[in-house]
PDB file of N, CA and C in Angstrom:
ATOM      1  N   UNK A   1      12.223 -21.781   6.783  1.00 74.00           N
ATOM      2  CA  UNK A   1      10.926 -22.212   7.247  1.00 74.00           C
ATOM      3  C   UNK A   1      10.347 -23.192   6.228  1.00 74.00           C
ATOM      4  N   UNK A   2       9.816 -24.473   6.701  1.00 89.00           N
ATOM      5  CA  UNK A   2       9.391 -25.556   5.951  1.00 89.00           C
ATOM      6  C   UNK A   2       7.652 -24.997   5.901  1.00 89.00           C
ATOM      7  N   UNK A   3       7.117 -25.045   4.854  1.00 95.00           N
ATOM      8  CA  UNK A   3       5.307 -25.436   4.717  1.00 95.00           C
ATOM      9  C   UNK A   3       5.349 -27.093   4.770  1.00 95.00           C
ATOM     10  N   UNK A   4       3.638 -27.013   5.690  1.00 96.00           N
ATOM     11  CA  UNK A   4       3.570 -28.726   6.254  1.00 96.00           C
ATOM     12  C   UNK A   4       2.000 -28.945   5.502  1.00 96.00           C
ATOM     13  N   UNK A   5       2.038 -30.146   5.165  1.00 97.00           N
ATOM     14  CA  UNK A   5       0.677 -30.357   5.326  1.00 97.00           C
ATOM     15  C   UNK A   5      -0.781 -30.354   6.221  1.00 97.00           C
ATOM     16  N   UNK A   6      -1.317 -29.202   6.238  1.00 96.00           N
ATOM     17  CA  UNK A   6      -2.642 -28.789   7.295  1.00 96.00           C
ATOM     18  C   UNK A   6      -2.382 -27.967   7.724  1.00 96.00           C
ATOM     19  N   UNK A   7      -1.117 -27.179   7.699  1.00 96.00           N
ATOM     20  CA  UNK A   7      -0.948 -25.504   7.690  1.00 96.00           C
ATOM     21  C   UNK A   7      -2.000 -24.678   7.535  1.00 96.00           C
ATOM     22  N   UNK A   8      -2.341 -23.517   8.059  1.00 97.00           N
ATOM     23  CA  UNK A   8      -2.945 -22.629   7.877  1.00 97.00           C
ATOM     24  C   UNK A   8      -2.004 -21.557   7.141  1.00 97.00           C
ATOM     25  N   UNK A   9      -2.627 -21.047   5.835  1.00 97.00           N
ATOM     26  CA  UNK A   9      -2.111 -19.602   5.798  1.00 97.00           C
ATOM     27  C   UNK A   9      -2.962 -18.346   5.690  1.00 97.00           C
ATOM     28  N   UNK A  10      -2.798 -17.815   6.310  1.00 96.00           N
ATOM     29  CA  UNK A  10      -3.626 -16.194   6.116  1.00 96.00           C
ATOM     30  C   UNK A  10      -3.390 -15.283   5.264  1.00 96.00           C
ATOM     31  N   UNK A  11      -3.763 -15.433   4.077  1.00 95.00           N
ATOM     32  CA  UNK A  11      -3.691 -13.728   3.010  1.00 95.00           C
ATOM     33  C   UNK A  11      -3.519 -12.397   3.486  1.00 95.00           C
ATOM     34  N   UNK A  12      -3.086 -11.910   3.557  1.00 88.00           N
ATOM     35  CA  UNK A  12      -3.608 -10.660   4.127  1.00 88.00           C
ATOM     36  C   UNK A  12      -4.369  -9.672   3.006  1.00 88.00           C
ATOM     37  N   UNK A  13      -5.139  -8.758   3.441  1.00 81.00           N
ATOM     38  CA  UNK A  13      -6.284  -7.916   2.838  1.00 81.00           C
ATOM     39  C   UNK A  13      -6.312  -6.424   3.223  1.00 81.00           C
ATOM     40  N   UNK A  14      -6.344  -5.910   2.002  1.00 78.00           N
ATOM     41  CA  UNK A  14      -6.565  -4.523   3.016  1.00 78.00           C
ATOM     42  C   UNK A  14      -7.615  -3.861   3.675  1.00 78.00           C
ATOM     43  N   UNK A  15      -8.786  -4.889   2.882  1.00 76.00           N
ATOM     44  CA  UNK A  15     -10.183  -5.235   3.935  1.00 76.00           C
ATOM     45  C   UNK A  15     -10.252  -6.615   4.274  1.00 76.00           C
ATOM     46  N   UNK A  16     -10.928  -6.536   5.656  1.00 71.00           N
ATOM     47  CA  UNK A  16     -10.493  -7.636   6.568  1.00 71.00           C
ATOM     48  C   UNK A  16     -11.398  -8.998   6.929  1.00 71.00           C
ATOM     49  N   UNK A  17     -12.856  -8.127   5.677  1.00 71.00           N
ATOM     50  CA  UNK A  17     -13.611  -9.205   5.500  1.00 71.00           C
ATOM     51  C   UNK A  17     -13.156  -9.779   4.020  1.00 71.00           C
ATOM     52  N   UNK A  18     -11.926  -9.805   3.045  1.00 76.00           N
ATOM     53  CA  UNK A  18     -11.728 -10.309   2.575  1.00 76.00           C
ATOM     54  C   UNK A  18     -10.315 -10.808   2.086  1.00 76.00           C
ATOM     55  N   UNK A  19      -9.526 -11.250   4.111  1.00 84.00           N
ATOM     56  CA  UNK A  19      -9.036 -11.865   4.538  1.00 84.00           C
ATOM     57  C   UNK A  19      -9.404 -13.346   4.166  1.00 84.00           C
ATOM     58  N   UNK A  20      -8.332 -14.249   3.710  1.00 93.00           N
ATOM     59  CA  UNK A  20      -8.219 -15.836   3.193  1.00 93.00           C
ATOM     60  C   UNK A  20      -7.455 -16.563   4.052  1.00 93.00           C
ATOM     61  N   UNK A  21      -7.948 -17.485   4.146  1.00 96.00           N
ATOM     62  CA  UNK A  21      -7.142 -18.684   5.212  1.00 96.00           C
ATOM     63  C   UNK A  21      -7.321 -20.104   4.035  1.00 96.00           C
ATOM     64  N   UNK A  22      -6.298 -20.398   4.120  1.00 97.00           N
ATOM     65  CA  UNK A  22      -6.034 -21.613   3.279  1.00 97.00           C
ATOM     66  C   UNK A  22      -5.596 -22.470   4.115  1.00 97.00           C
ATOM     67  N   UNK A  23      -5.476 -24.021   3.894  1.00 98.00           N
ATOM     68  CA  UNK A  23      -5.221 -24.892   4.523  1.00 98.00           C
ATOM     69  C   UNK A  23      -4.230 -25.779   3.159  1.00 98.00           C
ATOM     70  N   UNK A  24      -3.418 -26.100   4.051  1.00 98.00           N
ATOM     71  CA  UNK A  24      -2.129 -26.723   2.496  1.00 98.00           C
ATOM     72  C   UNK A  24      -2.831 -28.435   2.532  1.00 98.00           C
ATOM     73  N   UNK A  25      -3.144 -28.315   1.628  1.00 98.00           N
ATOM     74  CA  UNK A  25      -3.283 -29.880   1.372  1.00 98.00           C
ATOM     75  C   UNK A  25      -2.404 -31.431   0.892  1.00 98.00           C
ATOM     76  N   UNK A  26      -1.569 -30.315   0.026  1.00 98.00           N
ATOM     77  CA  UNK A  26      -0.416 -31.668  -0.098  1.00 98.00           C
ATOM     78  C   UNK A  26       0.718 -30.842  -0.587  1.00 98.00           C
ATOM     79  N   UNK A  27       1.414 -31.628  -0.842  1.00 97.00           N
ATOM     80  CA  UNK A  27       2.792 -30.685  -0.782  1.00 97.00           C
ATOM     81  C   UNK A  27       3.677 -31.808  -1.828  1.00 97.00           C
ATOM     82  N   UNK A  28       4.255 -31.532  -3.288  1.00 96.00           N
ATOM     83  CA  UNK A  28       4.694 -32.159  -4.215  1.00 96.00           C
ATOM     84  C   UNK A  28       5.895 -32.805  -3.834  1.00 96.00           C
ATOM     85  N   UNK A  29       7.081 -34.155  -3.826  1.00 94.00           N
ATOM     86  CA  UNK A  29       7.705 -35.030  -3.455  1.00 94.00           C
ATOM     87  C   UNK A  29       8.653 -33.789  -3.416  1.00 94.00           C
ATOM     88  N   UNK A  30       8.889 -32.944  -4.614  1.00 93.00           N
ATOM     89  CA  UNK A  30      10.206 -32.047  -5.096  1.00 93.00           C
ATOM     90  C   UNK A  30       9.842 -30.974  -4.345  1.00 93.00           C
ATOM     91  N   UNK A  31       8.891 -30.726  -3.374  1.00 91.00           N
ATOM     92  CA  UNK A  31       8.827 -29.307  -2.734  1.00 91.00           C
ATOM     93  C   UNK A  31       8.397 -28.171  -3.564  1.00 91.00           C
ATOM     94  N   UNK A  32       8.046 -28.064  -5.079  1.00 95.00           N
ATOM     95  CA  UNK A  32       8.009 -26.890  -6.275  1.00 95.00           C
ATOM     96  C   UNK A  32       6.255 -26.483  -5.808  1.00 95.00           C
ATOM     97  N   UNK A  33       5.618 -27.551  -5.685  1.00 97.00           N
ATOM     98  CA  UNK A  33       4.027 -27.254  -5.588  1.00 97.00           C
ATOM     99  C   UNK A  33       3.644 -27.494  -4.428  1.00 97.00           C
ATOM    100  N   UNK A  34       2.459 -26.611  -4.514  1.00 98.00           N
ATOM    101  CA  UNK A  34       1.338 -26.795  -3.066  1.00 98.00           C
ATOM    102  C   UNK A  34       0.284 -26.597  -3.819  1.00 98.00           C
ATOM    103  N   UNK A  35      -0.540 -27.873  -2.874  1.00 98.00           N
ATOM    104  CA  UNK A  35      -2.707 -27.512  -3.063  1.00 98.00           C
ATOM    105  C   UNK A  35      -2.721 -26.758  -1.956  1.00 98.00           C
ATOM    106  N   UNK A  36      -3.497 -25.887  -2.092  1.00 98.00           N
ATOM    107  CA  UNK A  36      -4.302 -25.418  -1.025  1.00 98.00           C
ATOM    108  C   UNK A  36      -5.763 -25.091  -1.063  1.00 98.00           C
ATOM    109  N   UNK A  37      -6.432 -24.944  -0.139  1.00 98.00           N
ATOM    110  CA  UNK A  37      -7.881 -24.806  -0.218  1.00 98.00           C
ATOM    111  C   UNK A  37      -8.477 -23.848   1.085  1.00 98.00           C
ATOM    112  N   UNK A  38      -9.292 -22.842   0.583  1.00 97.00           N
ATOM    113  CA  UNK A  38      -9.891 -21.870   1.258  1.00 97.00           C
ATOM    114  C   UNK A  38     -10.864 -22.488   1.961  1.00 97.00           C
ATOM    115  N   UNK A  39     -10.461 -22.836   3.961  1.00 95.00           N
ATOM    116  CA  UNK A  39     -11.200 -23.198   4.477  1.00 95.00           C
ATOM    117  C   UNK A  39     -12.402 -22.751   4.758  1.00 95.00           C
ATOM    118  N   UNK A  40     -13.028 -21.063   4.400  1.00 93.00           N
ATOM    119  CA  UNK A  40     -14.362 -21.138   5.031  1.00 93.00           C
ATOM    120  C   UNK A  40     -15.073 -20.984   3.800  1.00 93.00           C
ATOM    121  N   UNK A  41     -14.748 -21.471   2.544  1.00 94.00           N
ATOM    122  CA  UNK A  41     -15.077 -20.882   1.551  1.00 94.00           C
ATOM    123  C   UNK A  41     -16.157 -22.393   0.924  1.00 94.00           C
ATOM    124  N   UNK A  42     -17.368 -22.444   1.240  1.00 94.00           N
ATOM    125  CA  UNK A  42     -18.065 -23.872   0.667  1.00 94.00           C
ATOM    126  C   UNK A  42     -18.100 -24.632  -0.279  1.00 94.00           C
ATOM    127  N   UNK A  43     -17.884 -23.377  -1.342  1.00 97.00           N
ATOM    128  CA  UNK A  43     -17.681 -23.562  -2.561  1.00 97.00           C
ATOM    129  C   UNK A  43     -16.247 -23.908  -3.410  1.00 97.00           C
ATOM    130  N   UNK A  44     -15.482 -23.922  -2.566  1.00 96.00           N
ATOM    131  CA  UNK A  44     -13.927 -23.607  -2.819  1.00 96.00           C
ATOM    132  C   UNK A  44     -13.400 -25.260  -3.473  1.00 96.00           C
ATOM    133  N   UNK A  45     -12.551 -24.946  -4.316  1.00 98.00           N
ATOM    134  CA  UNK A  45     -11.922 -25.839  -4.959  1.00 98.00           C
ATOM    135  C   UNK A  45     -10.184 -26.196  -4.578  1.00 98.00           C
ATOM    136  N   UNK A  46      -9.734 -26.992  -4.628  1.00 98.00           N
ATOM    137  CA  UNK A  46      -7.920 -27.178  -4.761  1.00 98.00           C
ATOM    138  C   UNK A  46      -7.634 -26.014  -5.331  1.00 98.00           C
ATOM    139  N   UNK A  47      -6.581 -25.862  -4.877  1.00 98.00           N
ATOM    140  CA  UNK A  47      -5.677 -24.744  -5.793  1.00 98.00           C
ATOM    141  C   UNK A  47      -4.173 -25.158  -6.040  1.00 98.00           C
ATOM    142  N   UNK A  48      -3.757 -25.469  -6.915  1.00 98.00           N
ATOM    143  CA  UNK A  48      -2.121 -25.767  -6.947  1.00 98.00           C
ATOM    144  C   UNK A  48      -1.620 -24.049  -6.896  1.00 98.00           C
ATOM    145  N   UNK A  49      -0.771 -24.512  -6.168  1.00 97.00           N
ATOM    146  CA  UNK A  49       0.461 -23.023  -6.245  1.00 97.00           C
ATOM    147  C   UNK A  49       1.957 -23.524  -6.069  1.00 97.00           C
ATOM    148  N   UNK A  50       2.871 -22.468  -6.267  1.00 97.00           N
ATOM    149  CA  UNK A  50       4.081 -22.816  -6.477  1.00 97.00           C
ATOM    150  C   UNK A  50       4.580 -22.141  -4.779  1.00 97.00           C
ATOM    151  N   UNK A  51       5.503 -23.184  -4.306  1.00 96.00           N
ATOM    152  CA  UNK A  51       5.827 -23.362  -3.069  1.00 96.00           C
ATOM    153  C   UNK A  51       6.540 -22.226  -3.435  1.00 96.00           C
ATOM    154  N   UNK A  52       7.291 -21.505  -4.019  1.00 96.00           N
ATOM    155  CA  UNK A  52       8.273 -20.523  -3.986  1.00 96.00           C
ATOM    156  C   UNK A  52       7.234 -19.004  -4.233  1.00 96.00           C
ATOM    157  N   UNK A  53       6.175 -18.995  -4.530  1.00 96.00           N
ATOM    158  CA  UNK A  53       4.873 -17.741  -4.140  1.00 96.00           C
ATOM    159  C   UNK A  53       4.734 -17.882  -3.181  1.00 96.00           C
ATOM    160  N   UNK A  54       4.117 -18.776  -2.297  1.00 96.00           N
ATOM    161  CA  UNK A  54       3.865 -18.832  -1.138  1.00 96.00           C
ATOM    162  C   UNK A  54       5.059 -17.903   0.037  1.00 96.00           C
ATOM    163  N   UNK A  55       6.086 -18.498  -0.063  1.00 96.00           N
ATOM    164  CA  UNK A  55       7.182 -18.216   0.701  1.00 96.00           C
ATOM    165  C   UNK A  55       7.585 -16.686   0.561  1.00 96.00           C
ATOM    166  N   UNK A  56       7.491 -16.247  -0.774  1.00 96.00           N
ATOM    167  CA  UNK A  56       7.607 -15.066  -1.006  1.00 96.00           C
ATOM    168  C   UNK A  56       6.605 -14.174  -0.726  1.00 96.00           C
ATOM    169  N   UNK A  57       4.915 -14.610  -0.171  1.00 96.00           N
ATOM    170  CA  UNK A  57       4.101 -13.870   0.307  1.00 96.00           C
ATOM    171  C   UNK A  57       4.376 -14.252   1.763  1.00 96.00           C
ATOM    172  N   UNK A  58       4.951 -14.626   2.286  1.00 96.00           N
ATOM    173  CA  UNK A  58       4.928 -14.759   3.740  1.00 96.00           C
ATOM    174  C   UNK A  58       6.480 -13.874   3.683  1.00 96.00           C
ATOM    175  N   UNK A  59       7.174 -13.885   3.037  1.00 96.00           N
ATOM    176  CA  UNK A  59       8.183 -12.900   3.732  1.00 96.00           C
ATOM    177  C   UNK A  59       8.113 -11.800   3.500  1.00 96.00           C
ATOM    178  N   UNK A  60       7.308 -11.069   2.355  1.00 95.00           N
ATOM    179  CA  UNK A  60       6.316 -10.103   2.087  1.00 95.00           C
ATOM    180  C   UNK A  60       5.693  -9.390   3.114  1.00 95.00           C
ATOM    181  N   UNK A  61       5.265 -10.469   4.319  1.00 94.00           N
ATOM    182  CA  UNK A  61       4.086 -10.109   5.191  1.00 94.00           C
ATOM    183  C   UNK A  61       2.546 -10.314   4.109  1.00 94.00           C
ATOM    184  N   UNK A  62       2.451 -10.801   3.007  1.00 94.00           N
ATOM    185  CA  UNK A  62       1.678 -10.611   2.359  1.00 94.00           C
ATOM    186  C   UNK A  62       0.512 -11.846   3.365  1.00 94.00           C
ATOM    187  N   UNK A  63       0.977 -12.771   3.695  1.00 96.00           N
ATOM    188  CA  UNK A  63       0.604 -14.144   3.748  1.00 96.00           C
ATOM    189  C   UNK A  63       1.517 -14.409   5.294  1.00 96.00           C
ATOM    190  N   UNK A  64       0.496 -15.024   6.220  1.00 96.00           N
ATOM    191  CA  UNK A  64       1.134 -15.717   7.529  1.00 96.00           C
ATOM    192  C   UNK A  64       0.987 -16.863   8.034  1.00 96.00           C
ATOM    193  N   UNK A  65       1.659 -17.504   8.402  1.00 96.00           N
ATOM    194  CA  UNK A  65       1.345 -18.941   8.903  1.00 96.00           C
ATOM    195  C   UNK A  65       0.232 -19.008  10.364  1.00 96.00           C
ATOM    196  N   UNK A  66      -0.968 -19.435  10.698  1.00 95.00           N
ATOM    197  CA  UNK A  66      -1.354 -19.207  11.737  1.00 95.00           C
ATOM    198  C   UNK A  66      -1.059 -20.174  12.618  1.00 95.00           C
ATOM    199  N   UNK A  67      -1.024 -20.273  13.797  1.00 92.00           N
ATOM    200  CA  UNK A  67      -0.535 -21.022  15.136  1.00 92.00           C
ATOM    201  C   UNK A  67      -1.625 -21.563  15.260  1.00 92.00           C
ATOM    202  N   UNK A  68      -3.273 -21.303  15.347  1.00 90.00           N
ATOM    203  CA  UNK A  68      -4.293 -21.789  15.556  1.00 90.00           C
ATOM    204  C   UNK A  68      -5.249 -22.631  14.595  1.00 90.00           C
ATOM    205  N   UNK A  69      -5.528 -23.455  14.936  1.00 90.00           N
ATOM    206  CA  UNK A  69      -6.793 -23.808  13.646  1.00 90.00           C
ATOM    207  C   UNK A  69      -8.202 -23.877  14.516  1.00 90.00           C
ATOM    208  N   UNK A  70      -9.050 -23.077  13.476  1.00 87.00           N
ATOM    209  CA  UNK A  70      -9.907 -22.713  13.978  1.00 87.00           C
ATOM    210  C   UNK A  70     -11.502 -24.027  13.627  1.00 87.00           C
ATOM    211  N   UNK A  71     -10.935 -24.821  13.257  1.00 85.00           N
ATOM    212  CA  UNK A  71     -11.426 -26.483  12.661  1.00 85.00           C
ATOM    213  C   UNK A  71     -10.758 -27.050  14.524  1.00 85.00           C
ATOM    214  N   UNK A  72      -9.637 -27.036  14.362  1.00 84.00           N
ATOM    215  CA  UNK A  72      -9.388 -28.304  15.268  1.00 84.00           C
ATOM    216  C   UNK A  72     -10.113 -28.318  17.056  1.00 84.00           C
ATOM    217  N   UNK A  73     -10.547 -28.762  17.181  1.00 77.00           N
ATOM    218  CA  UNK A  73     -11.242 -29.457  18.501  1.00 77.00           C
ATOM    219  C   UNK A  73     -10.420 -31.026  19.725  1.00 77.00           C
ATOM    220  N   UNK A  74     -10.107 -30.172  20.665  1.00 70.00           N
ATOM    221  CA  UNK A  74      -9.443 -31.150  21.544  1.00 70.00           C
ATOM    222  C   UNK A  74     -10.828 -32.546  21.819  1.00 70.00           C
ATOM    223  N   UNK A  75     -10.387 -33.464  21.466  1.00 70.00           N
ATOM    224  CA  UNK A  75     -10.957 -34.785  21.745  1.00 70.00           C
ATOM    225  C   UNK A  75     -10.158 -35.157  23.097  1.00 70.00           C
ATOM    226  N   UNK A  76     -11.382 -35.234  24.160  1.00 65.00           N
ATOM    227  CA  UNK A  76     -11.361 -36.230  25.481  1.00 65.00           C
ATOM    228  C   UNK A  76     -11.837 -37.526  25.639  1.00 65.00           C
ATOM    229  N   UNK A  77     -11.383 -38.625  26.083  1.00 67.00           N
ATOM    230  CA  UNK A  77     -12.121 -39.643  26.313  1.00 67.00           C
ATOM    231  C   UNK A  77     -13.024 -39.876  27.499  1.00 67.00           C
ATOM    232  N   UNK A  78     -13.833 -40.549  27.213  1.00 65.00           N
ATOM    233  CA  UNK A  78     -14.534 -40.955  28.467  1.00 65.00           C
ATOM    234  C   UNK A  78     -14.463 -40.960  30.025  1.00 65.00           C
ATOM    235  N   UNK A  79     -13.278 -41.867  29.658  1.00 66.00           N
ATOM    236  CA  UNK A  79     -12.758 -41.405  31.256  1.00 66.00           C
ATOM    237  C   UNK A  79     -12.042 -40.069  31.282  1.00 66.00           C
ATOM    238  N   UNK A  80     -11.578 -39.676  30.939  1.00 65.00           N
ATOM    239  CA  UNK A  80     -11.295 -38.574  31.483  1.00 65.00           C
ATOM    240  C   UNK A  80     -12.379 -37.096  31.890  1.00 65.00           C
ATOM    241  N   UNK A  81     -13.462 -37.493  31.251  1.00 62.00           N
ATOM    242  CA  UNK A  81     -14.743 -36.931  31.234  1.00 62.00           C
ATOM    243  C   UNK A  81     -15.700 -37.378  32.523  1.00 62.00           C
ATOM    244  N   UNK A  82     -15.204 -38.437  32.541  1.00 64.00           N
ATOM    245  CA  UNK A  82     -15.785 -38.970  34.296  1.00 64.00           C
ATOM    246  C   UNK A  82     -14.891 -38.783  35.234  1.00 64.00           C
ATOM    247  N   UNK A  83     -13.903 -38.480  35.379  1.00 63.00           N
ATOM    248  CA  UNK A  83     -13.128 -37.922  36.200  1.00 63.00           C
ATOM    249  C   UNK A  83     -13.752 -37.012  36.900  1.00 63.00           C
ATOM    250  N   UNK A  84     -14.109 -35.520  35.821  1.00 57.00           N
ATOM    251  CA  UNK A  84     -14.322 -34.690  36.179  1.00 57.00           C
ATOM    252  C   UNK A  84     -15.731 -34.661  37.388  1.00 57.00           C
TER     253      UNK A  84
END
């Protein structure tokens, strides 16, 4: 399994209000590093991490990739909005 840039990952918690969702921000030429950044977090800064933690919390179950982003919004155009 490859990590992409704009990935979601989910921490897991054993309380569930302090569940983490990160978003990968860049990803190093050699694959060794990842930024990531805690999307609901306002205050939140970059984080470098090592692509080989990551992987090892997702096969852990520690950490999951999510299917959804809860940011992204389908954009319609005009016409297709007058269609309707």
């Amino acid at each position: 399994m490859n990590l992409l840039v704009n990935q979601l990952l989910c921490w897991q918690s054993d309380n569930e209000a302090d569940t983490q969702i990160d978003r990968i921000l860049w990803i190093d030429f050699s694959g060794t590093d990842v930024v990531t950044i805690d999307i609901y977090d306002p205050y939140a800064q970059p984080i470098l991490q090592k692509h080989e933690h990551m992987m090892a919390a997702i096969a852990a179950n520690r950490a999951s990739i999510l299917q959804e982003d809860p940011y992204a919004k389908i954009i319609r155009s005009y016409v297709e909005l007058k269609e309707e």
